Amino acid sequence: MVQNPWSALFYVGQGPEDIVFVSAKDLLPPGVCNLLNPAAIYANNEISLGDVEIYGFDYDYTLAQYSNLLHSMIFDTARDILIEQFKYPEGLGKYDYIPGFAIRGLHYDVQKSLLMKIDAFHYVQLGTAYRGLKPVPDEELIELYGGTQHIPLYQMSDFYGKECADSYWHRKHLQHGPSLKQFMDIFSLPEMALLSSVIDYFITHGIEFDQVHLYKDISDAIKDVHVKGVMYKWIEKDLEKYILHGDEIYAVLNRLVNHNKKLFLITNSPFSFVDKGMKHMVGKNWRDLFDMVIVQADKPNFFTDRRKPFRKLDDKGSLQWDKISQLEKGKIYKEDLMLRHGWRTGAIVPELETEIRIINTEQYMHSLTWQQALTGLLERMQMYQDAESKQVLLEWMKERQEIRSLTKNLFNPQFGSIFRTFHNPTYFSRRLVRFSDIYMASISCLLNYDVNFTFYPRRTPLQHEAPLWMDQLCTGCMKTPFLEEMVHIR
């Protein structure tokens, strides 16, 4: 067997004995690394910016990008709330925020105290399930879910992020409380870290706990940090410390205004907080760029709830009492607007920049090429059942798993990429594709395109549409699924 996975790949003849070694680098086309641009915009649907007359922006993690220091502050404050207000053990005070422990898009099974990554088809990626700060063995995970990696649909929210009927019935009749929670926004990173730390402490010290109560307490502690305005005060006191990419925001907004685009800002944050941040990033006259500013919008209910009418705020953020019959340029509003139009959407995914830089590395490309080659070999050679061939197949399977783990660890040692499991899109990716027409690492990516640019999504091949997968090229076999060799099975 090949000891160095970066040095050679196989071309296969008629059997395991017909093996030829070639350099892995020879299989990679020149310039294959660094092909992806981290500053590019990627399209899920065709969309022409020339057709877009109105641009709406969120504030947190869209216009305002925050430093990772904010996550540590949220973690520390919520941890102290648990100790001081919820009377959790003081020993929790020894836990600090672990940057890079969790990734966005993970699911948390409340009843089993499991944090894990699930793919677009509801399968848990093996090796990515954690209870507390320790991984759960694959065998234990499969046993917990009745002999499978698959999570039943009734335990998950539906495709649109809402509670499905089966899930509601399950909780109503079995009295189990919430079942699975997906952590989608960046503010959820400290919450996942705190959940894992508290569970780790309880397990380590042999303390029994009710899973639902623990989850709710931690969720409430995190919520207090936001709702009571503690986080806003930290940021307002040191905008330079917490807010990133300020200079580029003005360039994006000013460019759109100069091309006669109408802009509005919509956020769940209070006006005073947004006002200070925008003055820091854009300047004191930032409101001149926007036709409308909507604060404390209560998203996502903002887009569907008719019950809450708009209320106007004065320049200091104080509520006004007059009835709103129309929205005026330059004014500030609070509450909701019903979604009546088919808005085109763009997602800001800051992790995209780091993930693309990893994908562009030679190590990643070699790892992926080797993994695909082994996959092709396993599929093609599995019909050879003599003792020697079986041994070779077992070694290939082991090596393939090692390479898969190595590739996962390039992104995050615990959970891997936010976009992929070993071979499927993640549930996070599924929702990203469903809800966004385009996505990018930051709003500044818009500066790289003309305001009339049209984005065209690439055709993504289905399994039966791709005759030249990398493993087929590497193994010298262009036939799938090898019907001639498998005909004897019938």
Tab-separated table of C-alpha atoms in Angstrom:
chain	number	residue	atom	x	y	z
A	1	MET	CA	0.000	0.000	0.000
A	2	VAL	CA	1.009	3.609	-0.499
A	3	GLN	CA	2.250	5.158	2.730
A	4	ASN	CA	2.286	8.797	1.614
A	5	PRO	CA	-1.162	9.928	0.443
A	6	TRP	CA	0.286	12.974	-1.316
A	7	SER	CA	2.866	11.116	-3.411
A	8	ALA	CA	0.960	8.685	-5.604
A	9	LEU	CA	-2.398	7.564	-6.959
A	10	PHE	CA	-3.585	4.430	-8.695
A	11	TYR	CA	-4.500	3.540	-12.208
A	12	VAL	CA	-6.299	0.195	-12.199
A	13	GLY	CA	-6.369	-2.525	-14.836
A	14	GLN	CA	-8.386	-5.723	-14.589
A	15	GLY	CA	-7.639	-6.612	-10.972
A	16	PRO	CA	-5.897	-5.521	-7.759
A	17	GLU	CA	-2.614	-6.856	-9.100
A	18	ASP	CA	-2.684	-4.381	-12.010
A	19	ILE	CA	-1.616	-1.276	-10.124
A	20	VAL	CA	0.496	1.538	-11.515
A	21	PHE	CA	1.730	4.424	-9.360
A	22	VAL	CA	1.758	8.022	-10.569
A	23	SER	CA	2.437	11.339	-8.861
A	24	ALA	CA	-0.599	13.003	-7.325
A	25	LYS	CA	0.628	16.317	-8.668
A	26	ASP	CA	0.487	14.907	-12.201
A	27	LEU	CA	-3.260	14.437	-11.790
A	28	LEU	CA	-3.866	18.054	-10.792
A	29	PRO	CA	-4.158	20.429	-13.770
A	30	PRO	CA	-1.725	23.385	-13.658
A	31	GLY	CA	-3.089	26.272	-11.638
A	32	VAL	CA	-5.847	24.201	-10.045
A	33	CYS	CA	-5.026	25.719	-6.657
A	34	ASN	CA	-6.093	29.305	-5.966
A	35	LEU	CA	-8.877	29.059	-8.540
A	36	LEU	CA	-11.579	30.408	-6.228
A	37	ASN	CA	-11.711	34.070	-5.305
A	38	PRO	CA	-12.678	34.776	-1.674
A	39	ALA	CA	-13.926	38.208	-2.748
A	40	ALA	CA	-16.299	36.807	-5.375
A	41	ILE	CA	-20.087	36.595	-5.194
A	42	TYR	CA	-21.607	33.156	-5.769
A	43	ALA	CA	-25.036	32.584	-7.296
A	44	ASN	CA	-27.741	30.050	-6.445
A	45	ASN	CA	-30.185	31.652	-8.873
A	46	GLU	CA	-29.814	33.886	-11.910
A	47	ILE	CA	-30.159	37.516	-10.901
A	48	SER	CA	-29.423	40.791	-12.674
A	49	LEU	CA	-28.413	43.672	-10.429
A	50	GLY	CA	-29.656	45.981	-13.150
A	51	ASP	CA	-33.206	44.886	-12.323
A	52	VAL	CA	-32.786	45.694	-8.632
A	53	GLU	CA	-34.080	49.179	-7.841
A	54	ILE	CA	-34.235	48.890	-4.052
A	55	TYR	CA	-31.584	47.464	-1.728
A	56	GLY	CA	-32.415	46.483	1.844
A	57	PHE	CA	-29.678	45.838	4.409
A	58	ASP	CA	-29.564	44.176	7.781
A	59	TYR	CA	-27.261	45.780	10.326
A	60	ASP	CA	-25.628	43.122	12.517
A	61	TYR	CA	-23.141	40.976	10.567
A	62	THR	CA	-24.183	42.613	7.281
A	63	LEU	CA	-23.283	46.279	7.485
A	64	ALA	CA	-21.519	45.833	10.818
A	65	GLN	CA	-19.031	42.970	11.068
A	66	TYR	CA	-17.844	42.272	14.617
A	67	SER	CA	-14.534	41.022	15.949
A	68	ASN	CA	-14.305	37.659	17.712
A	69	LEU	CA	-13.717	39.469	20.999
A	70	LEU	CA	-17.473	40.004	21.151
A	71	HIS	CA	-18.069	36.251	21.399
A	72	SER	CA	-15.860	35.996	24.465
A	73	MET	CA	-17.765	38.848	26.121
A	74	ILE	CA	-21.142	37.222	25.388
A	75	PHE	CA	-19.901	33.866	26.708
A	76	ASP	CA	-18.438	35.341	29.899
A	77	THR	CA	-21.493	37.446	30.688
A	78	ALA	CA	-24.007	34.637	30.059
A	79	ARG	CA	-21.846	32.238	32.126
A	80	ASP	CA	-21.874	34.717	35.025
A	81	ILE	CA	-25.654	35.118	34.706
A	82	LEU	CA	-25.997	31.346	35.111
A	83	ILE	CA	-23.869	31.416	38.251
A	84	GLU	CA	-25.258	34.563	39.877
A	85	GLN	CA	-28.920	34.516	38.857
A	86	PHE	CA	-29.655	30.862	38.055
A	87	LYS	CA	-27.424	29.597	40.911
A	88	TYR	CA	-25.363	27.257	38.752
A	89	PRO	CA	-22.117	25.924	40.313
A	90	GLU	CA	-19.388	28.524	40.774
A	91	GLY	CA	-16.912	26.092	39.246
A	92	LEU	CA	-18.298	27.079	35.842
A	93	GLY	CA	-16.389	30.328	36.260
A	94	LYS	CA	-13.205	28.469	35.301
A	95	TYR	CA	-14.516	27.905	31.763
A	96	ASP	CA	-13.545	30.408	29.083
A	97	TYR	CA	-14.832	30.801	25.556
A	98	ILE	CA	-13.116	28.431	23.125
A	99	PRO	CA	-12.739	30.195	19.754
A	100	GLY	CA	-13.138	27.782	16.888
A	101	PHE	CA	-14.821	25.030	18.902
A	102	ALA	CA	-18.188	25.204	17.136
A	103	ILE	CA	-19.326	26.272	13.683
A	104	ARG	CA	-22.588	27.711	12.459
A	105	GLY	CA	-25.372	25.435	11.269
A	106	LEU	CA	-24.976	22.758	13.943
A	107	HIS	CA	-27.993	21.053	15.494
A	108	TYR	CA	-28.474	20.481	19.203
A	109	ASP	CA	-30.577	17.532	20.363
A	110	VAL	CA	-31.985	18.807	23.637
A	111	GLN	CA	-33.079	15.415	24.959
A	112	LYS	CA	-29.713	13.778	24.305
A	113	SER	CA	-27.483	16.805	24.989
A	114	LEU	CA	-25.811	16.295	21.614
A	115	LEU	CA	-24.293	19.009	19.446
A	116	MET	CA	-23.773	17.672	15.926
A	117	LYS	CA	-23.550	18.431	12.224
A	118	ILE	CA	-26.373	17.173	10.017
A	119	ASP	CA	-26.407	17.034	6.232
A	120	ALA	CA	-29.118	18.163	3.839
A	121	PHE	CA	-30.758	14.725	4.022
A	122	HIS	CA	-30.982	14.612	7.834
A	123	TYR	CA	-27.973	12.324	8.365
A	124	VAL	CA	-25.476	13.046	11.134
A	125	GLN	CA	-21.901	13.235	9.908
A	126	LEU	CA	-20.008	10.615	11.874
A	127	GLY	CA	-17.238	12.046	14.006
A	128	THR	CA	-19.060	15.370	14.496
A	129	ALA	CA	-21.289	14.610	17.496
A	130	TYR	CA	-20.282	16.103	20.847
A	131	ARG	CA	-21.702	15.829	24.326
A	132	GLY	CA	-20.121	18.626	26.264
A	133	LEU	CA	-16.571	19.111	25.034
A	134	LYS	CA	-15.957	15.448	24.236
A	135	PRO	CA	-16.811	13.566	21.032
A	136	VAL	CA	-19.437	10.836	21.112
A	137	PRO	CA	-18.238	7.547	19.560
A	138	ASP	CA	-19.935	6.698	16.271
A	139	GLU	CA	-21.276	3.422	17.676
A	140	GLU	CA	-22.947	5.216	20.588
A	141	LEU	CA	-24.450	7.854	18.293
A	142	ILE	CA	-25.961	5.229	15.993
A	143	GLU	CA	-27.379	3.343	18.974
A	144	LEU	CA	-28.941	6.536	20.356
A	145	TYR	CA	-30.882	6.978	17.113
A	146	GLY	CA	-32.134	3.432	16.851
A	147	GLY	CA	-29.352	1.955	14.745
A	148	THR	CA	-29.052	4.757	12.189
A	149	GLN	CA	-27.395	8.108	11.554
A	150	HIS	CA	-30.686	9.479	10.264
A	151	ILE	CA	-32.669	12.011	12.299
A	152	PRO	CA	-36.444	11.510	11.963
A	153	LEU	CA	-38.282	14.344	10.263
A	154	TYR	CA	-40.612	14.922	13.211
A	155	GLN	CA	-37.627	15.946	15.332
A	156	MET	CA	-36.479	18.627	12.910
A	157	SER	CA	-37.890	21.927	11.741
A	158	ASP	CA	-39.268	21.779	8.249
A	159	PHE	CA	-37.558	22.895	5.047
A	160	TYR	CA	-38.609	26.503	5.555
A	161	GLY	CA	-37.272	26.812	9.068
A	162	LYS	CA	-40.704	26.505	10.704
A	163	GLU	CA	-42.075	23.840	12.966
A	164	CYS	CA	-43.610	20.979	11.023
A	165	ALA	CA	-46.917	19.398	11.999
A	166	ASP	CA	-45.337	16.085	13.014
A	167	SER	CA	-42.857	17.882	15.243
A	168	TYR	CA	-45.689	19.786	16.945
A	169	TRP	CA	-47.665	16.574	17.519
A	170	HIS	CA	-44.590	14.838	18.938
A	171	ARG	CA	-43.914	17.591	21.454
A	172	LYS	CA	-47.563	18.108	22.401
A	173	HIS	CA	-48.302	14.469	23.124
A	174	LEU	CA	-44.969	13.245	24.461
A	175	GLN	CA	-44.340	16.345	26.584
A	176	HIS	CA	-40.688	16.408	25.597
A	177	GLY	CA	-40.312	20.110	25.025
A	178	PRO	CA	-38.106	21.251	22.140
A	179	SER	CA	-36.378	18.456	20.295
A	180	LEU	CA	-33.759	19.807	17.883
A	181	LYS	CA	-32.453	23.340	17.642
A	182	GLN	CA	-30.348	24.567	14.733
A	183	PHE	CA	-27.889	27.368	15.419
A	184	MET	CA	-27.838	29.493	12.262
A	185	ASP	CA	-26.582	32.967	13.137
A	186	ILE	CA	-23.089	34.019	14.154
A	187	PHE	CA	-24.283	35.200	17.564
A	188	SER	CA	-25.057	31.540	18.342
A	189	LEU	CA	-21.358	30.564	18.486
A	190	PRO	CA	-20.927	31.609	22.149
A	191	GLU	CA	-24.232	29.898	23.010
A	192	MET	CA	-23.001	26.574	21.616
A	193	ALA	CA	-19.700	26.991	23.471
A	194	LEU	CA	-21.535	27.707	26.732
A	195	LEU	CA	-23.872	24.743	26.291
A	196	SER	CA	-20.889	22.469	25.739
A	197	SER	CA	-18.961	23.901	28.694
A	198	VAL	CA	-21.843	23.568	31.172
A	199	ILE	CA	-22.572	19.996	30.089
A	200	ASP	CA	-18.872	19.189	30.330
A	201	TYR	CA	-18.792	20.487	33.912
A	202	PHE	CA	-21.899	18.553	34.959
A	203	ILE	CA	-20.687	15.286	33.420
A	204	THR	CA	-17.151	15.687	34.796
A	205	HIS	CA	-18.481	16.284	38.314
A	206	GLY	CA	-21.195	13.624	38.150
A	207	ILE	CA	-24.042	16.126	38.492
A	208	GLU	CA	-27.424	14.965	37.205
A	209	PHE	CA	-29.402	17.524	35.244
A	210	ASP	CA	-32.622	17.916	33.306
A	211	GLN	CA	-31.685	18.435	29.651
A	212	VAL	CA	-34.640	20.695	28.840
A	213	HIS	CA	-34.127	22.942	31.875
A	214	LEU	CA	-30.412	23.253	31.157
A	215	TYR	CA	-30.993	24.191	27.545
A	216	LYS	CA	-33.645	26.756	28.477
A	217	ASP	CA	-31.504	28.317	31.207
A	218	ILE	CA	-28.555	28.778	28.883
A	219	SER	CA	-30.783	30.084	26.102
A	220	ASP	CA	-32.338	32.590	28.525
A	221	ALA	CA	-28.940	33.694	29.821
A	222	ILE	CA	-27.713	34.341	26.277
A	223	LYS	CA	-30.955	36.148	25.467
A	224	ASP	CA	-30.501	38.425	28.488
A	225	VAL	CA	-27.169	39.598	27.125
A	226	HIS	CA	-28.941	40.824	23.988
A	227	VAL	CA	-32.381	41.853	25.258
A	228	LYS	CA	-31.137	43.804	28.289
A	229	GLY	CA	-28.763	45.789	26.115
A	230	VAL	CA	-25.534	44.618	27.742
A	231	MET	CA	-23.920	43.779	24.405
A	232	TYR	CA	-24.923	47.114	22.918
A	233	LYS	CA	-23.162	48.976	25.730
A	234	TRP	CA	-19.873	47.117	25.191
A	235	ILE	CA	-19.836	47.919	21.493
A	236	GLU	CA	-20.865	51.548	21.944
A	237	LYS	CA	-18.029	52.104	24.445
A	238	ASP	CA	-15.345	50.814	22.050
A	239	LEU	CA	-16.533	50.813	18.446
A	240	GLU	CA	-12.984	50.590	17.115
A	241	LYS	CA	-12.386	47.413	19.105
A	242	TYR	CA	-15.516	45.546	18.076
A	243	ILE	CA	-16.539	46.744	14.586
A	244	LEU	CA	-14.614	45.696	11.457
A	245	HIS	CA	-14.627	46.754	7.779
A	246	GLY	CA	-16.096	50.200	8.414
A	247	ASP	CA	-14.442	51.996	5.492
A	248	GLU	CA	-15.844	49.646	2.852
A	249	ILE	CA	-19.439	50.097	3.977
A	250	TYR	CA	-19.558	53.738	2.930
A	251	ALA	CA	-18.068	52.872	-0.466
A	252	VAL	CA	-20.779	50.252	-1.124
A	253	LEU	CA	-23.702	52.430	-0.024
A	254	ASN	CA	-22.481	55.603	-1.728
A	255	ARG	CA	-21.922	53.762	-4.999
A	256	LEU	CA	-25.474	52.428	-5.018
A	257	VAL	CA	-26.945	55.847	-4.228
A	258	ASN	CA	-24.887	57.430	-7.019
A	259	HIS	CA	-26.495	54.936	-9.409
A	260	ASN	CA	-29.989	55.996	-8.281
A	261	LYS	CA	-30.705	52.941	-6.174
A	262	LYS	CA	-33.027	53.312	-3.203
A	263	LEU	CA	-31.758	51.962	0.115
A	264	PHE	CA	-33.365	50.954	3.375
A	265	LEU	CA	-31.981	49.477	6.583
A	266	ILE	CA	-33.877	46.943	8.666
A	267	THR	CA	-32.633	45.578	11.971
A	268	ASN	CA	-33.743	44.079	15.259
A	269	SER	CA	-31.303	46.361	17.088
A	270	PRO	CA	-32.379	49.655	18.736
A	271	PHE	CA	-31.880	52.954	16.949
A	272	SER	CA	-29.354	54.489	19.364
A	273	PHE	CA	-27.047	51.480	18.902
A	274	VAL	CA	-27.356	51.483	15.106
A	275	ASP	CA	-26.915	55.251	14.950
A	276	LYS	CA	-23.582	55.175	16.800
A	277	GLY	CA	-22.287	52.269	14.753
A	278	MET	CA	-23.263	53.817	11.423
A	279	LYS	CA	-21.743	57.162	12.376
A	280	HIS	CA	-18.523	55.289	13.167
A	281	MET	CA	-18.487	53.399	9.852
A	282	VAL	CA	-20.123	55.827	7.426
A	283	GLY	CA	-20.184	59.275	9.023
A	284	LYS	CA	-22.613	61.547	10.837
A	285	ASN	CA	-24.799	61.971	7.757
A	286	TRP	CA	-25.294	58.237	7.219
A	287	ARG	CA	-29.076	58.559	7.193
A	288	ASP	CA	-28.906	60.647	4.029
A	289	LEU	CA	-27.966	57.464	2.187
A	290	PHE	CA	-31.157	55.632	3.206
A	291	ASP	CA	-34.718	56.212	2.129
A	292	MET	CA	-35.951	54.404	5.220
A	293	VAL	CA	-34.611	53.016	8.508
A	294	ILE	CA	-36.558	50.339	10.401
A	295	VAL	CA	-35.336	49.347	13.865
A	296	GLN	CA	-36.456	46.775	16.452
A	297	ALA	CA	-38.163	44.999	13.574
A	298	ASP	CA	-38.678	41.681	15.362
A	299	LYS	CA	-37.367	39.632	12.437
A	300	PRO	CA	-38.207	37.094	11.151
A	301	ASN	CA	-41.793	37.856	12.199
A	302	PHE	CA	-41.324	41.227	10.518
A	303	PHE	CA	-41.852	39.669	7.113
A	304	THR	CA	-45.115	37.862	7.854
A	305	ASP	CA	-46.934	39.436	10.822
A	306	ARG	CA	-49.701	41.943	9.995
A	307	ARG	CA	-50.634	42.635	13.594
A	308	LYS	CA	-47.944	45.177	14.519
A	309	PRO	CA	-48.250	48.535	12.765
A	310	PHE	CA	-45.309	50.832	12.141
A	311	ARG	CA	-44.424	53.450	14.721
A	312	LYS	CA	-42.278	56.477	13.995
A	313	LEU	CA	-39.246	57.468	16.090
A	314	ASP	CA	-37.717	60.934	16.426
A	315	ASP	CA	-34.028	61.675	15.846
A	316	LYS	CA	-33.194	60.558	19.386
A	317	GLY	CA	-34.965	57.221	19.006
A	318	SER	CA	-38.024	58.116	21.099
A	319	LEU	CA	-41.391	56.680	20.027
A	320	GLN	CA	-43.961	58.978	18.422
A	321	TRP	CA	-47.705	58.429	18.758
A	322	ASP	CA	-49.126	59.607	15.432
A	323	LYS	CA	-50.697	57.061	13.091
A	324	ILE	CA	-48.563	55.953	10.131
A	325	SER	CA	-50.397	55.955	6.806
A	326	GLN	CA	-47.319	56.127	4.576
A	327	LEU	CA	-43.566	55.744	4.919
A	328	GLU	CA	-41.483	58.880	4.362
A	329	LYS	CA	-37.897	59.194	3.158
A	330	GLY	CA	-35.353	59.824	5.895
A	331	LYS	CA	-37.655	58.790	8.742
A	332	ILE	CA	-37.067	56.087	11.338
A	333	TYR	CA	-39.680	53.390	11.955
A	334	LYS	CA	-40.231	50.546	14.397
A	335	GLU	CA	-42.168	47.247	14.069
A	336	ASP	CA	-43.409	45.286	11.085
A	337	LEU	CA	-44.142	45.209	7.412
A	338	MET	CA	-45.962	42.321	5.768
A	339	LEU	CA	-44.012	40.581	3.022
A	340	ARG	CA	-46.039	40.909	-0.180
A	341	HIS	CA	-43.325	40.891	-2.825
A	342	GLY	CA	-40.876	38.269	-4.048
A	343	TRP	CA	-37.700	39.833	-2.734
A	344	ARG	CA	-34.352	38.668	-4.138
A	345	THR	CA	-31.962	37.882	-1.324
A	346	GLY	CA	-28.240	37.940	-0.719
A	347	ALA	CA	-26.556	36.237	2.222
A	348	ILE	CA	-23.425	37.457	3.967
A	349	VAL	CA	-21.388	34.416	5.065
A	350	PRO	CA	-18.127	35.641	6.665
A	351	GLU	CA	-16.820	32.061	6.996
A	352	LEU	CA	-16.787	31.799	3.202
A	353	GLU	CA	-13.499	33.694	2.927
A	354	THR	CA	-11.620	31.318	5.222
A	355	GLU	CA	-13.153	28.204	3.671
A	356	ILE	CA	-12.220	29.289	0.143
A	357	ARG	CA	-8.646	29.976	1.207
A	358	ILE	CA	-8.479	26.425	2.565
A	359	ILE	CA	-10.006	24.975	-0.608
A	360	ASN	CA	-7.362	26.822	-2.617
A	361	THR	CA	-4.472	25.152	-0.797
A	362	GLU	CA	-2.387	22.402	-2.345
A	363	GLN	CA	-2.948	20.246	0.736
A	364	TYR	CA	-6.719	20.347	0.309
A	365	MET	CA	-6.587	19.651	-3.428
A	366	HIS	CA	-4.232	16.702	-2.975
A	367	SER	CA	-6.357	15.346	-0.147
A	368	LEU	CA	-9.562	15.605	-2.159
A	369	THR	CA	-7.986	14.047	-5.255
A	370	TRP	CA	-6.637	11.132	-3.259
A	371	GLN	CA	-9.971	10.628	-1.510
A	372	GLN	CA	-11.880	10.590	-4.800
A	373	ALA	CA	-9.408	8.143	-6.307
A	374	LEU	CA	-9.810	5.738	-3.391
A	375	THR	CA	-13.592	6.029	-3.673
A	376	GLY	CA	-13.438	5.065	-7.332
A	377	LEU	CA	-11.123	2.155	-6.594
A	378	LEU	CA	-13.408	0.812	-3.875
A	379	GLU	CA	-16.426	0.941	-6.152
A	380	ARG	CA	-14.657	-0.680	-9.095
A	381	MET	CA	-12.726	-3.374	-7.254
A	382	GLN	CA	-15.357	-4.561	-4.748
A	383	MET	CA	-16.340	-7.526	-6.947
A	384	TYR	CA	-12.956	-9.214	-6.292
A	385	GLN	CA	-13.558	-11.422	-3.257
A	386	ASP	CA	-10.360	-13.450	-2.880
A	387	ALA	CA	-8.493	-13.072	0.413
A	388	GLU	CA	-5.754	-10.826	-0.950
A	389	SER	CA	-8.213	-8.498	-2.685
A	390	LYS	CA	-10.384	-8.249	0.430
A	391	GLN	CA	-7.350	-7.198	2.449
A	392	VAL	CA	-6.469	-4.522	-0.086
A	393	LEU	CA	-10.053	-3.242	-0.029
A	394	LEU	CA	-10.005	-3.030	3.775
A	395	GLU	CA	-6.783	-1.040	3.678
A	396	TRP	CA	-8.234	1.305	1.071
A	397	MET	CA	-11.368	1.834	3.187
A	398	LYS	CA	-9.251	2.633	6.223
A	399	GLU	CA	-7.060	5.019	4.272
A	400	ARG	CA	-10.087	6.705	2.702
A	401	GLN	CA	-11.550	7.339	6.145
A	402	GLU	CA	-8.257	8.783	7.348
A	403	ILE	CA	-8.157	11.158	4.387
A	404	ARG	CA	-11.778	12.184	4.968
A	405	SER	CA	-10.978	13.034	8.577
A	406	LEU	CA	-7.878	14.939	7.548
A	407	THR	CA	-9.887	16.964	5.028
A	408	LYS	CA	-12.551	17.714	7.640
A	409	ASN	CA	-9.926	18.877	10.123
A	410	LEU	CA	-8.544	21.433	7.675
A	411	PHE	CA	-11.709	23.450	8.288
A	412	ASN	CA	-12.494	22.699	11.920
A	413	PRO	CA	-11.127	19.805	14.038
A	414	GLN	CA	-14.490	19.129	15.663
A	415	PHE	CA	-17.071	19.752	12.956
A	416	GLY	CA	-15.355	20.452	9.632
A	417	SER	CA	-16.775	22.765	6.960
A	418	ILE	CA	-20.045	24.628	7.476
A	419	PHE	CA	-20.961	23.850	3.852
A	420	ARG	CA	-20.228	20.111	3.504
A	421	THR	CA	-20.172	16.831	5.330
A	422	PHE	CA	-17.889	14.189	3.798
A	423	HIS	CA	-19.771	14.197	0.491
A	424	ASN	CA	-23.149	15.900	0.984
A	425	PRO	CA	-24.127	19.539	1.514
A	426	THR	CA	-24.840	20.381	5.138
A	427	TYR	CA	-28.267	21.369	6.394
A	428	PHE	CA	-26.814	24.884	6.621
A	429	SER	CA	-26.032	24.749	2.881
A	430	ARG	CA	-29.519	23.456	2.154
A	431	ARG	CA	-31.049	26.497	3.816
A	432	LEU	CA	-28.520	28.839	2.211
A	433	VAL	CA	-29.501	27.572	-1.245
A	434	ARG	CA	-33.199	27.724	-0.405
A	435	PHE	CA	-33.251	31.255	0.967
A	436	SER	CA	-30.533	33.188	-0.889
A	437	ASP	CA	-30.129	34.034	-4.570
A	438	ILE	CA	-26.497	35.050	-4.083
A	439	TYR	CA	-24.030	34.781	-1.216
A	440	MET	CA	-20.698	36.371	-0.385
A	441	ALA	CA	-18.139	36.743	2.406
A	442	SER	CA	-18.845	40.440	3.020
A	443	ILE	CA	-20.869	43.291	1.612
A	444	SER	CA	-17.658	44.783	0.178
A	445	CYS	CA	-17.728	42.020	-2.478
A	446	LEU	CA	-20.348	44.136	-4.296
A	447	LEU	CA	-17.578	46.605	-5.134
A	448	ASN	CA	-16.030	44.013	-7.445
A	449	TYR	CA	-19.033	44.005	-9.799
A	450	ASP	CA	-20.774	46.503	-12.032
A	451	VAL	CA	-24.142	47.662	-10.685
A	452	ASN	CA	-25.788	46.071	-13.745
A	453	PHE	CA	-23.920	42.768	-13.476
A	454	THR	CA	-25.885	39.556	-14.011
A	455	PHE	CA	-25.000	36.515	-11.890
A	456	TYR	CA	-25.401	33.122	-13.549
A	457	PRO	CA	-25.387	29.974	-11.398
A	458	ARG	CA	-23.366	27.096	-12.748
A	459	ARG	CA	-25.176	23.881	-13.584
A	460	THR	CA	-24.412	21.462	-10.765
A	461	PRO	CA	-24.269	17.883	-12.093
A	462	LEU	CA	-26.403	15.204	-10.520
A	463	GLN	CA	-24.796	11.843	-9.889
A	464	HIS	CA	-26.078	10.392	-13.158
A	465	GLU	CA	-25.069	13.494	-15.145
A	466	ALA	CA	-21.326	13.504	-14.373
A	467	PRO	CA	-19.356	11.085	-16.575
A	468	LEU	CA	-15.934	12.463	-15.629
A	469	TRP	CA	-15.704	12.514	-11.852
A	470	MET	CA	-12.208	12.852	-10.449
A	471	ASP	CA	-12.144	9.265	-9.205
A	472	GLN	CA	-12.953	7.981	-12.709
A	473	LEU	CA	-10.162	10.041	-14.214
A	474	CYS	CA	-7.726	8.844	-11.550
A	475	THR	CA	-8.586	5.179	-11.917
A	476	GLY	CA	-8.677	5.222	-15.681
A	477	CYS	CA	-12.273	4.017	-15.747
A	478	MET	CA	-14.950	5.959	-17.610
A	479	LYS	CA	-17.764	3.439	-17.094
A	480	THR	CA	-20.280	3.836	-14.311
A	481	PRO	CA	-21.602	1.721	-12.696
A	482	PHE	CA	-19.354	-0.933	-14.341
A	483	LEU	CA	-22.185	-3.062	-15.652
A	484	GLU	CA	-19.954	-5.494	-17.534
A	485	GLU	CA	-18.085	-6.554	-14.408
A	486	MET	CA	-21.260	-6.709	-12.289
A	487	VAL	CA	-23.463	-8.622	-14.719
A	488	HIS	CA	-22.745	-11.892	-12.920
A	489	ILE	CA	-24.523	-10.568	-9.823
A	490	ARG	CA	-27.804	-10.915	-11.664
